[in-house]
Amino acid sequence: MGFARTLRAAGGPADPERVQAMLRALDHLDVLDRSDVYWAGRLTLCADPDDLPRYDRCFAAYFSGLTARPGRRRPPPAVVRRTFAAAPGASGGGDDEEVREARAAMVSGTEVLRHRDVARLGPDERAQVDRLVAALDAAAARRRSRRFAPAPRGRLDPGRTVRETLRRGGEISLLRHRAHRTRPRRVVLLVDVSGSMRPYADTLLRFAHAAARSGGRATEVFSVGTRLTRLTRELRHRDPDAAMAAVSEAIPDWSGGTRLGEELKEFLDRFGQRGMARGAVVVIASDGWERGDAGLLGAQMARLHRLAHRVVWANPHKARPGYEPLTAGMAAALPHIDDFTSGHSLDALEHLARLIGGSRA
Amino acid sequence: MSERTTAGAAPAAVASPAELAELLDRHGYLADDGLATAGFLALRMGRPLFLEGEAGVGKTELAKTLATVLGAPLIRLQCYEGLDASQALYDWDFPRQLLHLRAAEAAGITDVARLEGELYDRRFLMARPLLRALETTPSVLLVDEIDRADDEFEAFLLEVLSDFTISVPELGTIHAERPPVVVVTSNRTREVHDALKRRCLYHWLEHPAFDREVAIIRRRLPQAAERLAGQVARAAQRLRGAGLLKPPGVAESLDWTEALVALGVRELDPDVAAVTLGAVLKYREDQQRVIAGGLGALFDGG
């Protein structure tokens, strides 16, 4: 069906199964009625409020006889590079000698690289750091869940005890116990992609990808700049480069300005307050260069701090000699932060990962 | 995945979305075209209806009204973190099983095999909402706030909702004679897995437009004067645009109107609004903000 193809081209989730559902839905409706066709499609081909405007656009375009222009493709920003292909030793062929040398350099260079500011790295070094970042484990510490699991000691497990008793003909001979299971705590990362964060945004997003990989579905990632963009779905790609490509497609405001306060408010209104930030470890990666109202940022930080388990702020400029958190935004946010860290180098990111994991190191 | 073409529940005679809208209307629920079509297709296709939208737009209410319209019981599964199969599906009634065993012992029954069989009889099985919904025909199953359950539960639910059978190891498989009408709601605190959404019809509920909201208030609270309903609806619409922590939903407009009616108020003015604001705005910050902005601003032009 042409319409489904149009929608798919624009990025909608119109997979064959959904298209089938739409056709079946139309069996029960009036195929010639525009409104019926609209709803049959909208109810079956969309799966998210974000899908709806796109659906409306495609529907209007397709059924007014025009073919919809496929979604405007932005050229990916320059910060996204292919890491793995460019990595020495990744391509099977090539000069053996050269590869060996590069490998040796890589091993000895790692220690030095650990402490270098990522903004000052050459392309090869960056590729190396990217790979090390991809291997970081940034899952949050676990918290107690309401569910029980069998345990050697703990509270009595009536179900299993009775079952055991039944098996032995009614004699209570063995007590079974259970204890609360643990679950990973949710991690929410808000990565600033505004102009002033440009040298760090890519590495920090890669860090977010590593966190999403190690934290599983308990991790949520957003980019902030002039608009709040949810990146959780994009970062589900296993391969870091594929994920970064998807992310760069999704972010509409690379290297724009910063309206942290407003976006934090949007995050809290739309997601945070309803549950996403409750009891979570929330990491804000930003230099705190607030163009908007610092008072608003302060108020929203206070709100976030009341909801979250811990609030971590990673500011890459913190590591600069003589840095003082003097920008209005940073100063307003500071009273509501549990951990203030840097996140400018591999070492700093490892530290950040440990903070997320709950250690005070 | 099997597709059912029969209607899920009693009045299989619902012939069109418009007719369903009228039936819902008769029971005090005003549905727009989209929601009526969604409900109609859910009945016709035997697919669960997945409703998302802001809190208080009437997601849960739809399931309740649908149950009334169909003359079917509403079976509600409220999701929460840590919800698991024994709370959603079934559980064995252990105390009764033990008692049965003791009674058998006292009566001197020694046939172990028979006794064992008796212990896992249907009468010792306590049906939780999902099993109850499969066993009750017709029924409306409301899976409320699925986003609060963990993702393992989601996967489990997907299995139940795709073939409407539940297998109890000791008893065998229990299959729904006719699948229940299923309404799943979510507040979007968490991304629900795509596989589950794909099984469902997806509908995003918006806050109603002004006229519809007035109509809803009038329908639910006929004691409220037309003018009062209009004022409340207008104020609610303005509050939704005011960037509050928790913008009021239709549920709050109804609460507010009810409070005003209870106080015998016939017309909303800033003084009355000030003392009843707690019925619409549930955060102190929101109340302060609205009061600071001037309560009069909520009604002028109304």
Short mmCIF file of C-alpha atoms in Angstrom, two decimals, chain A residues 13 15 17-18 20-29 35-36 39-40 42-52 143-148 158-160 162-163 165-172 181 183-184 186 216-218 220 230 232-233 236 265 268-278 300 303 306, chain B residues 1 3-5 15 17 32-35 37-41 44-45 47 49 52-55 80-85 87 91-92 94-95 97-98 101-102 105 116 119-120 147-148 150-154 170 187-194 197-206 243-246 283 285 289:
data_model
loop_
_atom_site.label_atom_id
_atom_site.label_comp_id
_atom_site.label_asym_id
_atom_site.label_seq_id
_atom_site.Cartn_x
_atom_site.Cartn_y
_atom_site.Cartn_z
CA PRO A 13 6.39 2.56 12.39
CA ASP A 15 5.63 -2.32 9.43
CA GLU A 17 2.05 -6.36 10.54
CA ARG A 18 0.62 -2.93 11.30
CA GLN A 20 -2.32 -5.74 7.88
CA ALA A 21 -4.05 -4.56 11.00
CA MET A 22 -5.09 -1.40 9.21
CA LEU A 23 -6.56 -3.37 6.33
CA ARG A 24 -8.46 -5.56 8.77
CA ALA A 25 -9.71 -2.50 10.57
CA LEU A 26 -11.01 -1.16 7.27
CA ASP A 27 -13.02 -4.36 6.83
CA HIS A 28 -15.23 -3.06 9.61
CA LEU A 29 -15.39 0.53 8.44
CA SER A 35 -12.51 10.03 8.29
CA ASP A 36 -12.90 6.26 8.70
CA TRP A 39 -8.83 6.64 12.04
CA ALA A 40 -8.24 3.09 10.83
CA ARG A 42 -4.05 6.26 12.96
CA LEU A 43 -5.20 3.58 15.40
CA THR A 44 -3.09 0.86 13.83
CA LEU A 45 -0.04 2.54 12.28
CA CYS A 46 0.90 4.88 15.13
CA ALA A 47 2.33 3.88 18.47
CA ASP A 48 3.41 7.08 20.10
CA PRO A 49 2.13 10.66 20.40
CA ASP A 50 5.23 11.72 18.48
CA ASP A 51 4.02 9.64 15.53
CA LEU A 52 0.77 11.55 15.23
CA ARG A 143 17.62 -1.10 44.78
CA ARG A 144 15.22 -3.37 46.59
CA SER A 145 12.22 -4.44 44.56
CA ARG A 146 8.82 -5.45 45.87
CA ARG A 147 9.16 -8.86 44.33
CA PHE A 148 10.44 -11.84 46.23
CA PRO A 158 4.32 -19.40 52.90
CA GLY A 159 3.73 -20.61 49.36
CA ARG A 160 6.81 -22.71 49.03
CA VAL A 162 3.16 -25.20 52.20
CA ARG A 163 3.95 -26.78 48.85
CA THR A 165 4.65 -29.59 53.30
CA LEU A 166 2.05 -30.97 50.90
CA ARG A 167 4.73 -32.94 49.18
CA ARG A 168 5.61 -34.54 52.52
CA GLY A 169 2.04 -35.41 53.37
CA GLY A 170 1.21 -32.48 55.60
CA GLU A 171 4.20 -32.54 57.88
CA ILE A 172 5.87 -29.16 58.26
CA ARG A 181 14.81 -9.16 44.86
CA ARG A 183 16.42 -4.28 40.55
CA PRO A 184 18.65 -1.80 38.81
CA ARG A 186 16.84 3.94 36.86
CA GLY A 216 19.36 -2.07 30.06
CA ARG A 217 15.85 -0.72 29.92
CA ALA A 218 16.29 1.15 33.17
CA GLU A 220 16.73 6.93 29.74
CA ARG A 230 14.26 11.70 23.92
CA THR A 232 16.36 6.28 24.52
CA ARG A 233 15.06 4.49 21.47
CA ARG A 236 19.13 0.95 21.78
CA LYS A 265 10.93 22.01 33.23
CA LEU A 268 9.95 17.19 34.56
CA ASP A 269 6.48 18.06 33.25
CA ARG A 270 6.39 15.43 30.56
CA PHE A 271 8.38 12.60 32.04
CA GLY A 272 10.10 13.26 35.35
CA GLN A 273 7.23 14.03 37.64
CA ARG A 274 5.11 11.18 36.33
CA GLY A 275 7.70 8.72 37.46
CA MET A 276 10.80 8.73 35.34
CA ALA A 277 12.84 10.81 37.75
CA ARG A 278 11.36 9.35 40.91
CA GLN A 300 13.51 23.28 38.41
CA ARG A 303 12.09 20.20 41.96
CA ARG A 306 13.04 16.41 45.45
CA MET B 1 -1.32 -14.52 16.35
CA GLU B 3 -7.43 -12.62 14.69
CA ARG B 4 -10.92 -12.72 16.07
CA THR B 5 -13.71 -11.39 14.00
CA ALA B 15 -22.94 -1.52 13.93
CA PRO B 17 -18.58 3.93 15.56
CA ASP B 32 -15.26 11.97 19.82
CA ASP B 33 -14.93 10.31 16.41
CA GLY B 34 -11.48 8.91 17.06
CA LEU B 35 -12.27 7.36 20.39
CA THR B 37 -13.82 4.40 16.15
CA ALA B 38 -11.13 3.00 18.44
CA GLY B 39 -13.70 1.47 20.77
CA PHE B 40 -15.73 0.11 17.89
CA LEU B 41 -12.71 -1.53 16.28
CA ARG B 44 -15.09 -5.82 16.30
CA MET B 45 -11.50 -6.96 15.89
CA ARG B 47 -7.95 -6.36 19.81
CA LEU B 49 -7.29 -0.90 23.03
CA GLU B 52 -2.43 6.97 26.31
CA GLY B 53 -2.88 10.55 27.38
CA GLU B 54 -2.46 13.01 30.22
CA ALA B 55 -3.82 12.01 33.60
CA TYR B 80 2.34 -1.41 40.05
CA GLU B 81 6.00 -2.06 40.31
CA GLY B 82 6.69 -5.63 41.33
CA LEU B 83 3.34 -6.94 40.13
CA ASP B 84 3.84 -10.57 39.23
CA ALA B 85 1.99 -13.53 37.83
CA GLN B 87 -1.04 -11.39 41.72
CA ASP B 91 -2.66 -18.34 43.15
CA TRP B 92 -3.27 -21.53 45.05
CA PHE B 94 -2.64 -22.84 50.52
CA PRO B 95 -4.46 -22.62 53.83
CA GLN B 97 -5.31 -26.97 50.76
CA LEU B 98 -3.68 -27.73 54.10
CA LEU B 101 -5.30 -32.41 53.86
CA ARG B 102 -5.83 -32.40 57.60
CA GLU B 105 -6.16 -37.30 57.46
CA GLU B 116 -2.99 -35.34 45.67
CA LEU B 119 -5.46 -30.74 46.25
CA TYR B 120 -5.04 -29.18 42.85
CA ASP B 147 3.68 1.83 32.53
CA ARG B 148 3.98 1.28 36.27
CA ASP B 150 8.05 -3.73 35.12
CA ASP B 151 8.94 -4.77 31.62
CA GLU B 152 8.99 -8.48 32.54
CA PHE B 153 5.33 -8.16 33.35
CA GLU B 154 4.71 -6.47 30.03
CA GLU B 170 -1.30 -28.61 37.80
CA ASN B 187 0.52 7.58 31.49
CA ARG B 188 3.79 7.39 29.60
CA THR B 189 6.14 7.41 32.54
CA ARG B 190 8.03 4.73 30.70
CA GLU B 191 8.23 3.61 27.11
CA VAL B 192 6.00 0.58 26.73
CA HIS B 193 7.45 -2.13 24.56
CA ASP B 194 6.59 -1.90 20.88
CA LYS B 197 1.61 -1.82 21.32
CA ARG B 198 1.62 -3.68 18.04
CA ARG B 199 -0.93 -6.12 19.45
CA CYS B 200 -3.23 -3.24 20.28
CA LEU B 201 -5.12 -0.42 18.68
CA TYR B 202 -3.35 2.73 19.74
CA HIS B 203 -5.19 5.87 20.69
CA TRP B 204 -3.82 9.08 22.12
CA LEU B 205 -6.45 10.96 24.12
CA GLU B 206 -6.30 14.75 24.13
CA GLY B 243 2.48 25.89 32.40
CA LEU B 244 1.53 24.36 35.72
CA LEU B 245 3.10 21.37 37.42
CA LYS B 246 -0.11 19.43 37.04
CA TYR B 283 0.12 21.47 44.10
CA GLU B 285 3.13 25.93 43.89
CA ARG B 289 1.14 30.83 40.92
#
